[in-house]
Short mmCIF file of C-alpha atoms in Angstrom, two decimals:
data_model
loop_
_atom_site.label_atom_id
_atom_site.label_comp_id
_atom_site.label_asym_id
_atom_site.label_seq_id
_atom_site.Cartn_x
_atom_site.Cartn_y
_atom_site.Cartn_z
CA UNK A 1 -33.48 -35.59 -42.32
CA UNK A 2 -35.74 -32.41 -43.09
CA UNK A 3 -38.56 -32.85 -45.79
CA UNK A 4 -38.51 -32.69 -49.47
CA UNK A 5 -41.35 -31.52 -50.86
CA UNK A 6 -41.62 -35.23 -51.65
CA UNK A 7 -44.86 -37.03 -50.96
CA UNK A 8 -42.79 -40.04 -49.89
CA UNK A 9 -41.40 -38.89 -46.74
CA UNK A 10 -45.07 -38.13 -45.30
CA UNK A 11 -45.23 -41.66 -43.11
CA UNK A 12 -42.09 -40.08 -41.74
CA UNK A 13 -42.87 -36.88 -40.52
CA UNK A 14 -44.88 -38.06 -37.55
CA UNK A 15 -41.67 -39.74 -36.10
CA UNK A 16 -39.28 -37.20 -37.19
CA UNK A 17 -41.53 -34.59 -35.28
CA UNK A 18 -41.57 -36.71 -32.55
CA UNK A 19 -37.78 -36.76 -32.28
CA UNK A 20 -37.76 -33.25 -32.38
CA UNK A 21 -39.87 -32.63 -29.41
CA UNK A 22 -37.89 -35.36 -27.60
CA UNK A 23 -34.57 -33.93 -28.67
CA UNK A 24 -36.33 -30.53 -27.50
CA UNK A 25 -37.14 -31.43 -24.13
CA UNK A 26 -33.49 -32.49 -23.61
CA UNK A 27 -32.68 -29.41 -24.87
CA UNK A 28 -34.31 -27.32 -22.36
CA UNK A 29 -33.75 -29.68 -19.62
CA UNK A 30 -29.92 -28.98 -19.97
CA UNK A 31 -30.58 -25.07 -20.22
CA UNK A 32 -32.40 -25.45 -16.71
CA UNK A 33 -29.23 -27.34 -15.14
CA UNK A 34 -26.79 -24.23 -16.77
CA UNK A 35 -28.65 -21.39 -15.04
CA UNK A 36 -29.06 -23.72 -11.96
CA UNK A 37 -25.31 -23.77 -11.98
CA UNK A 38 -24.93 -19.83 -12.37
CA UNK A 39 -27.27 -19.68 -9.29
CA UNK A 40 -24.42 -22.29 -7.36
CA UNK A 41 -22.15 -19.91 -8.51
CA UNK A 42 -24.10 -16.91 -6.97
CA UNK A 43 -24.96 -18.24 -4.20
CA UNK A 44 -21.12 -19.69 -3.51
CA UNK A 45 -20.28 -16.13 -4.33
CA UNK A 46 -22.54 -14.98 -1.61
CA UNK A 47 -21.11 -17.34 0.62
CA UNK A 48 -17.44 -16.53 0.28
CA UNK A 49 -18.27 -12.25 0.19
CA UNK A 50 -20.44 -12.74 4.10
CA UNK A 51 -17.48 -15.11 5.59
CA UNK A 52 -19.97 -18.00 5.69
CA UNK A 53 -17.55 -20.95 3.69
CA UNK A 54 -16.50 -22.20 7.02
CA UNK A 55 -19.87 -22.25 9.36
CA UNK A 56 -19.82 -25.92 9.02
CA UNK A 57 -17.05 -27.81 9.59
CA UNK A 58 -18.00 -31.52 8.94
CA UNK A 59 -18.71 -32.76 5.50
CA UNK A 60 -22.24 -35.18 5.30
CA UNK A 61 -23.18 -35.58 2.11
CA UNK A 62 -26.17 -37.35 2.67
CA UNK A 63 -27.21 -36.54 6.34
CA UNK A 64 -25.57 -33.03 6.00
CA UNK A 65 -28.89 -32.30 4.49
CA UNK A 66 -30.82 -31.85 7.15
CA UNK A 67 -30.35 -28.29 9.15
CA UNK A 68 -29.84 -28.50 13.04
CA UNK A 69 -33.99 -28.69 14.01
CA UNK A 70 -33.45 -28.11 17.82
CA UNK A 71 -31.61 -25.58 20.32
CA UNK A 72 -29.16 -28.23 21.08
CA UNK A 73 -28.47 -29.32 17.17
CA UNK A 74 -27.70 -25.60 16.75
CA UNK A 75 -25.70 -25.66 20.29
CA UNK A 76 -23.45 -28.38 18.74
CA UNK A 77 -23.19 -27.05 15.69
CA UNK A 78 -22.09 -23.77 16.99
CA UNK A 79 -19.76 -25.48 19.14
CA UNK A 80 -17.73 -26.91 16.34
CA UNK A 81 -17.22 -23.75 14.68
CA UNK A 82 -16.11 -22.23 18.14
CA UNK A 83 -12.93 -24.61 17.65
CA UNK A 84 -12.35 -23.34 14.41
CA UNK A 85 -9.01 -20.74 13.87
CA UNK A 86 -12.16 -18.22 12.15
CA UNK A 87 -14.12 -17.65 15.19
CA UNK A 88 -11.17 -17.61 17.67
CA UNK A 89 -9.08 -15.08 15.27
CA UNK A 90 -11.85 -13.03 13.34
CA UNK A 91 -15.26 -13.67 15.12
CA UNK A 92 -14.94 -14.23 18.79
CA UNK A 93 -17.80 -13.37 20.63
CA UNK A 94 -20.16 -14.07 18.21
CA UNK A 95 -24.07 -14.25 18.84
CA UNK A 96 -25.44 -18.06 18.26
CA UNK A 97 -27.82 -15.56 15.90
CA UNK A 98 -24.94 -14.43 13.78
CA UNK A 99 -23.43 -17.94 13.62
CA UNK A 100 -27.29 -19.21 12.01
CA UNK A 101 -26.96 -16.46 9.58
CA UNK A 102 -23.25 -17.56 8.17
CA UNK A 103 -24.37 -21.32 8.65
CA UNK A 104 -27.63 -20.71 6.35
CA UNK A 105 -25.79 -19.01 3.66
CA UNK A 106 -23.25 -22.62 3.51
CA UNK A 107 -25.83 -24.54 4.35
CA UNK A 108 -28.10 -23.19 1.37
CA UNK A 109 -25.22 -23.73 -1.21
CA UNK A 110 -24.67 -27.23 -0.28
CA UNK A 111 -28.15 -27.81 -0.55
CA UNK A 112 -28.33 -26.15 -3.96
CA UNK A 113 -25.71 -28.29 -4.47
CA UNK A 114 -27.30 -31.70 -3.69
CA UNK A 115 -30.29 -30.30 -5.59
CA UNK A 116 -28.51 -30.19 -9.01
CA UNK A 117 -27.22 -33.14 -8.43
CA UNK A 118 -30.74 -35.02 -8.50
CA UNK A 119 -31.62 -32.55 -10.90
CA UNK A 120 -29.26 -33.92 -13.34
CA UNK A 121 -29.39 -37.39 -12.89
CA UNK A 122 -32.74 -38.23 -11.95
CA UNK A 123 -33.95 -36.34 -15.84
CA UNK A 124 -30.75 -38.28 -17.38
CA UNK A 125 -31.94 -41.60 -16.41
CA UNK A 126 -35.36 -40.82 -17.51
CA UNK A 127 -34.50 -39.44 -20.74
CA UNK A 128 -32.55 -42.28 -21.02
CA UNK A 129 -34.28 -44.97 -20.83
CA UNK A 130 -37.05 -43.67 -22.97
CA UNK A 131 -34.30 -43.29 -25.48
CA UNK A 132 -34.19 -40.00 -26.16
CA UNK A 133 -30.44 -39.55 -25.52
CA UNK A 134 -28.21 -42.03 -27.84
CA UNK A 135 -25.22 -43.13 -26.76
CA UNK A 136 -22.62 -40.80 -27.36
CA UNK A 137 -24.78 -37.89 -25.60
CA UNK A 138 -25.24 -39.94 -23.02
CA UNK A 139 -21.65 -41.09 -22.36
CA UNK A 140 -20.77 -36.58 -22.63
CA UNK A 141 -23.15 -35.99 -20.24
CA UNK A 142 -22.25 -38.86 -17.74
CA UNK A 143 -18.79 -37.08 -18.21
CA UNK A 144 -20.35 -33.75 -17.05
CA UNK A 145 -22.26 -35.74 -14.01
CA UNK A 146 -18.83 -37.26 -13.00
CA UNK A 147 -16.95 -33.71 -12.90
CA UNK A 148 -20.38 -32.42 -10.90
CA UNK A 149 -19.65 -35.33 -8.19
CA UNK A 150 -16.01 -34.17 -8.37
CA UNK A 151 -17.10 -30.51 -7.78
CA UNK A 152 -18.54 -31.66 -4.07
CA UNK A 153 -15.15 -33.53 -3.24
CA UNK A 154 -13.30 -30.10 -4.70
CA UNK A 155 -15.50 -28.00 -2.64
CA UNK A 156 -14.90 -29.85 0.68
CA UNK A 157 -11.38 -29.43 0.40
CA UNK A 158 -11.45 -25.87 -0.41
CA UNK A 159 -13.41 -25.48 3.38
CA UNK A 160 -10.95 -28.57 4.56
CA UNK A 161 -8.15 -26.39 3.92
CA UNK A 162 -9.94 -22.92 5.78
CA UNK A 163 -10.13 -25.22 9.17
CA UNK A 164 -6.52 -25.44 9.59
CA UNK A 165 -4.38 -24.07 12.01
CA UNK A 166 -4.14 -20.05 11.37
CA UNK A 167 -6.36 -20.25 8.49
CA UNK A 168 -9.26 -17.80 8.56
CA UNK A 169 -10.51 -18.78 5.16
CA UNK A 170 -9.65 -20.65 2.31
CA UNK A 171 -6.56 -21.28 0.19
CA UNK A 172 -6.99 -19.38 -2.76
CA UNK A 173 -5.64 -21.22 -5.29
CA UNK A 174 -7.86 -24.24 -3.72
CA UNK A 175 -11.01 -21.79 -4.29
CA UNK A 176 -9.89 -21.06 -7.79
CA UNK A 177 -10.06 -24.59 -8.65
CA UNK A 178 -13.63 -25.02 -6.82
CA UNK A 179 -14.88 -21.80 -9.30
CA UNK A 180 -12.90 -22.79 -12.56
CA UNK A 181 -14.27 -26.41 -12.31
CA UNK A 182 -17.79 -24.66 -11.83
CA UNK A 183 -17.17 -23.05 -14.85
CA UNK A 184 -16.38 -25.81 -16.97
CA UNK A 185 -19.26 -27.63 -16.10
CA UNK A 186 -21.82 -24.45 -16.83
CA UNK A 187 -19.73 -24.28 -19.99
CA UNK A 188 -20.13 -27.92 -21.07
CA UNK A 189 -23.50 -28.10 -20.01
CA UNK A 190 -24.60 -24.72 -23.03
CA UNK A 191 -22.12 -26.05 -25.55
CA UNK A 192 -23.85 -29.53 -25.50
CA UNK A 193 -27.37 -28.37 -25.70
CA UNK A 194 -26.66 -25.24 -27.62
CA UNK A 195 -25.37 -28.12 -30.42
CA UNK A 196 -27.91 -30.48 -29.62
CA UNK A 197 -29.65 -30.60 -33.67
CA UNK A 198 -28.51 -27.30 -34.35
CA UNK A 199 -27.38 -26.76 -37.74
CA UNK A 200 -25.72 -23.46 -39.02
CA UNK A 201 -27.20 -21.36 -41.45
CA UNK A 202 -24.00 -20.52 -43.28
CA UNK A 203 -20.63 -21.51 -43.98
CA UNK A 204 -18.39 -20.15 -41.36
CA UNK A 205 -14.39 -19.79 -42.06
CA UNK A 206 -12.65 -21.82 -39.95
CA UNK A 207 -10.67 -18.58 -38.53
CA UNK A 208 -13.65 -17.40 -36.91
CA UNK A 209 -14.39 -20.74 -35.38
CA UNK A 210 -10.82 -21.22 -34.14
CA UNK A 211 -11.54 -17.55 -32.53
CA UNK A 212 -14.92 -17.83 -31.05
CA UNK A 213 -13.12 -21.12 -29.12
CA UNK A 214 -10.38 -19.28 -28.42
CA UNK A 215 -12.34 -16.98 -26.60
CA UNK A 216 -14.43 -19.30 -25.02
CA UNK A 217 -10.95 -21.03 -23.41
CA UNK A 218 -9.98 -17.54 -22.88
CA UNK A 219 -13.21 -16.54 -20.68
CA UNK A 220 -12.39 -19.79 -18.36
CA UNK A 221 -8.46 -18.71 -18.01
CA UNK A 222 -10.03 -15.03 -16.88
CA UNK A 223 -12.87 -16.84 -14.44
CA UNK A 224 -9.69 -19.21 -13.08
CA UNK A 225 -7.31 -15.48 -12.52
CA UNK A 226 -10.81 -13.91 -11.02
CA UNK A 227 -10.86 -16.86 -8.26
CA UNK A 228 -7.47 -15.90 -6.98
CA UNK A 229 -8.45 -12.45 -6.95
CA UNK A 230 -11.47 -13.23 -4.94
CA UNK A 231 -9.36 -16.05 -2.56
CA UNK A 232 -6.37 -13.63 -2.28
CA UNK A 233 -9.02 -10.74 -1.54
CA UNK A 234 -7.02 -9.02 -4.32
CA UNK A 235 -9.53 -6.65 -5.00
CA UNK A 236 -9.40 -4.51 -1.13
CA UNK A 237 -5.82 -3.13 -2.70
CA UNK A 238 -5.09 -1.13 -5.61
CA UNK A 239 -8.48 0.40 -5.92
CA UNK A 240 -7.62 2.96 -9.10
CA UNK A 241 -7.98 2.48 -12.43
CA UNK A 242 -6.12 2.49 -15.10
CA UNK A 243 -3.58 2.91 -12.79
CA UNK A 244 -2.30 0.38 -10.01
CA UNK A 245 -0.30 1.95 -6.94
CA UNK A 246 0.02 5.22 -9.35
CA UNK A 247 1.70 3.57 -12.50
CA UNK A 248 0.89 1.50 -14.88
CA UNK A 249 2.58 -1.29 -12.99
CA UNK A 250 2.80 -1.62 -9.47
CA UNK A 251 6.18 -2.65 -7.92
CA UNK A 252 6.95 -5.92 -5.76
CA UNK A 253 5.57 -8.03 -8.80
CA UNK A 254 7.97 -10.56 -7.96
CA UNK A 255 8.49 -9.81 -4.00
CA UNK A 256 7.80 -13.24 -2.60
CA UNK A 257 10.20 -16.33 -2.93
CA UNK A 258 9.98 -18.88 -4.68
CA UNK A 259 8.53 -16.90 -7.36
CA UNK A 260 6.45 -18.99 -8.82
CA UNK A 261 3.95 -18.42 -5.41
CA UNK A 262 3.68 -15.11 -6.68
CA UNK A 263 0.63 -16.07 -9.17
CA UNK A 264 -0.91 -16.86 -6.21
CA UNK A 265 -0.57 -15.28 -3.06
CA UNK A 266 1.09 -11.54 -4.31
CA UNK A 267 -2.32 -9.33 -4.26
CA UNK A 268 -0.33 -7.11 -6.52
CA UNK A 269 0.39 -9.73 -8.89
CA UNK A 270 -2.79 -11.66 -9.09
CA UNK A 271 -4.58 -8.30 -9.55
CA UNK A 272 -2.24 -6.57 -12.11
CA UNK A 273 -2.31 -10.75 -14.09
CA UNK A 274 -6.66 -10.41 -14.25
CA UNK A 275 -6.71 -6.86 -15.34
CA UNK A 276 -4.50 -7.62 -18.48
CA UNK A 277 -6.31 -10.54 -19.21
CA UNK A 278 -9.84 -8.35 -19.11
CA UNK A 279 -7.46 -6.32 -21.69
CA UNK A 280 -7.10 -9.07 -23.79
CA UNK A 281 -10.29 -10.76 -23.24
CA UNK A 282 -11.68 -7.35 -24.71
CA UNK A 283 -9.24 -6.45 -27.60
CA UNK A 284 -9.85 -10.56 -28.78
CA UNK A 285 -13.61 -10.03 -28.59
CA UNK A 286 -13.80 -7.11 -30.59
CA UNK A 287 -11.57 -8.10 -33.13
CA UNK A 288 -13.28 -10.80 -33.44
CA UNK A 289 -16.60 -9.39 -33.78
CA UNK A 290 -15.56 -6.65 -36.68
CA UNK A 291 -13.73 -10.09 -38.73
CA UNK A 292 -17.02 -12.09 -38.39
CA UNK A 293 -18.85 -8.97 -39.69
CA UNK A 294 -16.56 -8.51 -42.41
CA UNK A 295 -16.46 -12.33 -43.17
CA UNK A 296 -20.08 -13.10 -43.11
CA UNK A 297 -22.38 -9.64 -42.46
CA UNK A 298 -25.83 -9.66 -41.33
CA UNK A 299 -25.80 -13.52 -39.85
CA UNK A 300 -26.12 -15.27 -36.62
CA UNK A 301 -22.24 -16.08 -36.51
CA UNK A 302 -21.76 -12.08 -36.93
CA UNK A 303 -25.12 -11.08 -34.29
CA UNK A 304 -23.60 -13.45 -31.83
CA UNK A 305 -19.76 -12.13 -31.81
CA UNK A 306 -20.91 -9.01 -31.44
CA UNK A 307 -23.72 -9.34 -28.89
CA UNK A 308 -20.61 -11.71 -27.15
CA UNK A 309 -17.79 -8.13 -27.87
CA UNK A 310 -20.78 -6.22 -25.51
CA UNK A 311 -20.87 -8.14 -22.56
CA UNK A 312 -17.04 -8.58 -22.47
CA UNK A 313 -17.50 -4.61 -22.23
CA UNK A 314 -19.97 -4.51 -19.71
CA UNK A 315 -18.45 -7.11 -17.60
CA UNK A 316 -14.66 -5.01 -17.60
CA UNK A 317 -17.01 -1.65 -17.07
CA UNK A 318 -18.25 -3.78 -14.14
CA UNK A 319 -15.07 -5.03 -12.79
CA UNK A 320 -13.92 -1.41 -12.85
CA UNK A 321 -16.83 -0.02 -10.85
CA UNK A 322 -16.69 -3.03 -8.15
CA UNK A 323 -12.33 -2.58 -7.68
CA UNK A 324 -13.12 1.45 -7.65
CA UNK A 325 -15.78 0.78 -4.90
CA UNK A 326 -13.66 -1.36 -3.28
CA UNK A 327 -15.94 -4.31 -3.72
CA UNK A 328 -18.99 -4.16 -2.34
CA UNK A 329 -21.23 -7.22 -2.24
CA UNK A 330 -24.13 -6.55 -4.60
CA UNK A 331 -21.32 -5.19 -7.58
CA UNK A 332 -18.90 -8.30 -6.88
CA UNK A 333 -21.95 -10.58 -6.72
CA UNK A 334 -22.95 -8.90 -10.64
CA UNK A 335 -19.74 -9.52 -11.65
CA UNK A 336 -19.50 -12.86 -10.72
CA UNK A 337 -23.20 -13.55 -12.22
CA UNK A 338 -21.87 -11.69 -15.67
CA UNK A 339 -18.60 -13.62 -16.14
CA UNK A 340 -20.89 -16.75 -16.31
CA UNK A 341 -23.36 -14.59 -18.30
CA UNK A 342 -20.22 -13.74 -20.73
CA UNK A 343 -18.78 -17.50 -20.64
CA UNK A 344 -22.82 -19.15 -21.41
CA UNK A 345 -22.41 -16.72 -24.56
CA UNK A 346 -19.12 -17.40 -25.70
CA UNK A 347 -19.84 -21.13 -25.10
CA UNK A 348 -23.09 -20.96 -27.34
CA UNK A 349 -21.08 -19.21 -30.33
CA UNK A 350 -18.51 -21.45 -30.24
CA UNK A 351 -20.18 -24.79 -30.66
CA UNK A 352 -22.57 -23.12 -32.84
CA UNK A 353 -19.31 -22.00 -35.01
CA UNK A 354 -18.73 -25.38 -35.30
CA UNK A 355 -21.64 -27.18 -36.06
CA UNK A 356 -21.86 -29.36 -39.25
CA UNK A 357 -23.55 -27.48 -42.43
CA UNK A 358 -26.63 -28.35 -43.13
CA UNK A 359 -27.04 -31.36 -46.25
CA UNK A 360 -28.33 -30.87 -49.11
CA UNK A 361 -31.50 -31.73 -49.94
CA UNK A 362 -32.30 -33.63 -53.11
CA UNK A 363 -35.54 -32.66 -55.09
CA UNK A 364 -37.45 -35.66 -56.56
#
């Protein structure tokens, strides 16, 4: 409850203040874990773009942890991936120097990995048990911690399915999931603390509400069509824009039987399916932004849709520039960084969209 200016709720405000700070450290905790995820998702990003997803081959959850510490660890280790279709297709002959570059790159996102995990958990239990997370925050959040463990299973058989026979990477659709799932969590993880005690400051109409989670779902459906892109390596073809293979569509949309494997594994298709998303990703985002400034001018709900219209903007000026450059690493790494940057945003509008009003205050 906030204050009156009633002298009666003075033995209270010790305790409510209290609760604040507690509530605030939870707060901030779960802001740390979100842009430890976007740094997963760099770093996985990293990973994929330097052909390193595959460098180990086993999956150790626990002892996996520990790097090979002598010449004949790395010997093994560099033995294993010698068997693999990647080396004896794409990188035979490889230098045991080479392989420890690729292996550091997987190893450091697994290790990120493991390191969010006790980063989440280990604060969880704490806050916890000192009661500063009731019940139903705690049960959402042991939600999020479940998909997290389900992320490492997902993630081992995205590289499962690279180790097969004539496989030199992963299955696209397979890496989609691994991203998308990624997503959901960093998304989860802003809408829950950007909520956590927040109150709006005005009444917003549930149109714009119903939009700003529109776009938020809309932001995960583009970061899901991006993943194929990125599996499918969709981005090395059709490197002009607007224009794709010198129309506005390209042909062989449909090429492949059964079509439904189009969505998937036709370069053409999975490219031409993310650009008009971008396009409507865009459009949705600024008409959104002039209806919340027309609906309710000059407040947060209005600032926020249109800070969120820019960096759907910037992010489709920056997916132009990395498909015209044909994708090199430091512009497909930004884009990658700014989709999360973009979804964080829409995620923190949303819920804030739909938080409760605040309730009136009586005067005594």
């Amino acid at each position: 409850m906030s204050s009156t200016s009633s002298i009666s709720l003075a033995p209270s405000a010790t305790p409510v203040a209290a609760a604040s700070r507690s509530r605030r450290a939870v707060r901030t905790w779960l802001f740390v874990m979100a842009a430890l995820v976007v740094a997963m998702v760099a770093v996985g990003g990293a990973t994929r773009l330097t052909g390193s997803g595959l460098s180990i081959t086993e999956w150790k959850p626990v002892t996996g942890a520990i790097p090979p510490l002598s010449a004949e660890a790395w010997a093994q280790e560099f033995a294993k991936y010698q068997a693999t279709p990647q080396y004896k297709l794409l990188n035979e002959g490889m230098s045991l120097s080479e392989f420890q570059f690729i292996y550091g790159w997987e190893w450091g996102h697994r290790f990120l990995g493991r390191l969010i995990g006790l980063a989440f958990f280990l604060p969880l239990l704490v806050f916890w048990w000192r009661g500063q997370i009731d019940r139903r925050l705690g049960l959402s959040l042991l939600g999020l911690g479940v998909f997290g463990g389900l992320q490492g299973a997902v993630g081992w058989i995205m590289v499962a399915s690279g180790l097969q026979p004539g496989m030199t990477a992963v299955a696209p659709l397979k890496l989609a999931l691994h991203l998308t799932l990624a997503s959901a969590i960093y998304a989860g993880l802003v809408w829950i603390a950007s909520g956590l005690d927040r109150r709006r400051d005005e009444a917003v109409p549930a149109r714009l509400s119903r939009t700003a989670l529109a776009l938020m779902i809309l932001v995960l459906v583009q970061i899901a069509l991006g993943g194929l892109v990125a599996g499918s390596k969709a981005g090395l073809t059709y490197n002009t824009w607007p224009l794709m293979d010198g129309g506005l569509t390209p042909g062989g949309l449909f090429a492949g039987t059964p079509w439904i494997e189009n969505f998937v594994d036709n370069v053409a298709l999975v490219q031409f399916n993310h650009r008009l998303t971008a396009y409507a990703l865009l459009i949705v985002a600024v008409l959104h932004a002039l209806d919340a400034r027309r609906l309710t001018p000059g407040t947060g709900a209005a600032r926020r849709a249109t800070a969120l219209a820019g960096l759907v903007a910037a992010q489709a000026t920056l997916g132009i520039v990395t498909l015209l450059l044909v994708v090199p690493l430091w512009a497909a790494l930004a884009h990658q960084v700014a989709a999360m940057l973009v979804l964080g945003m829409a995620s923190a509008h949303a819920r804030l969209c739909r938080a409760p009003a605040p309730v009136a205050l009586r005067t005594v």
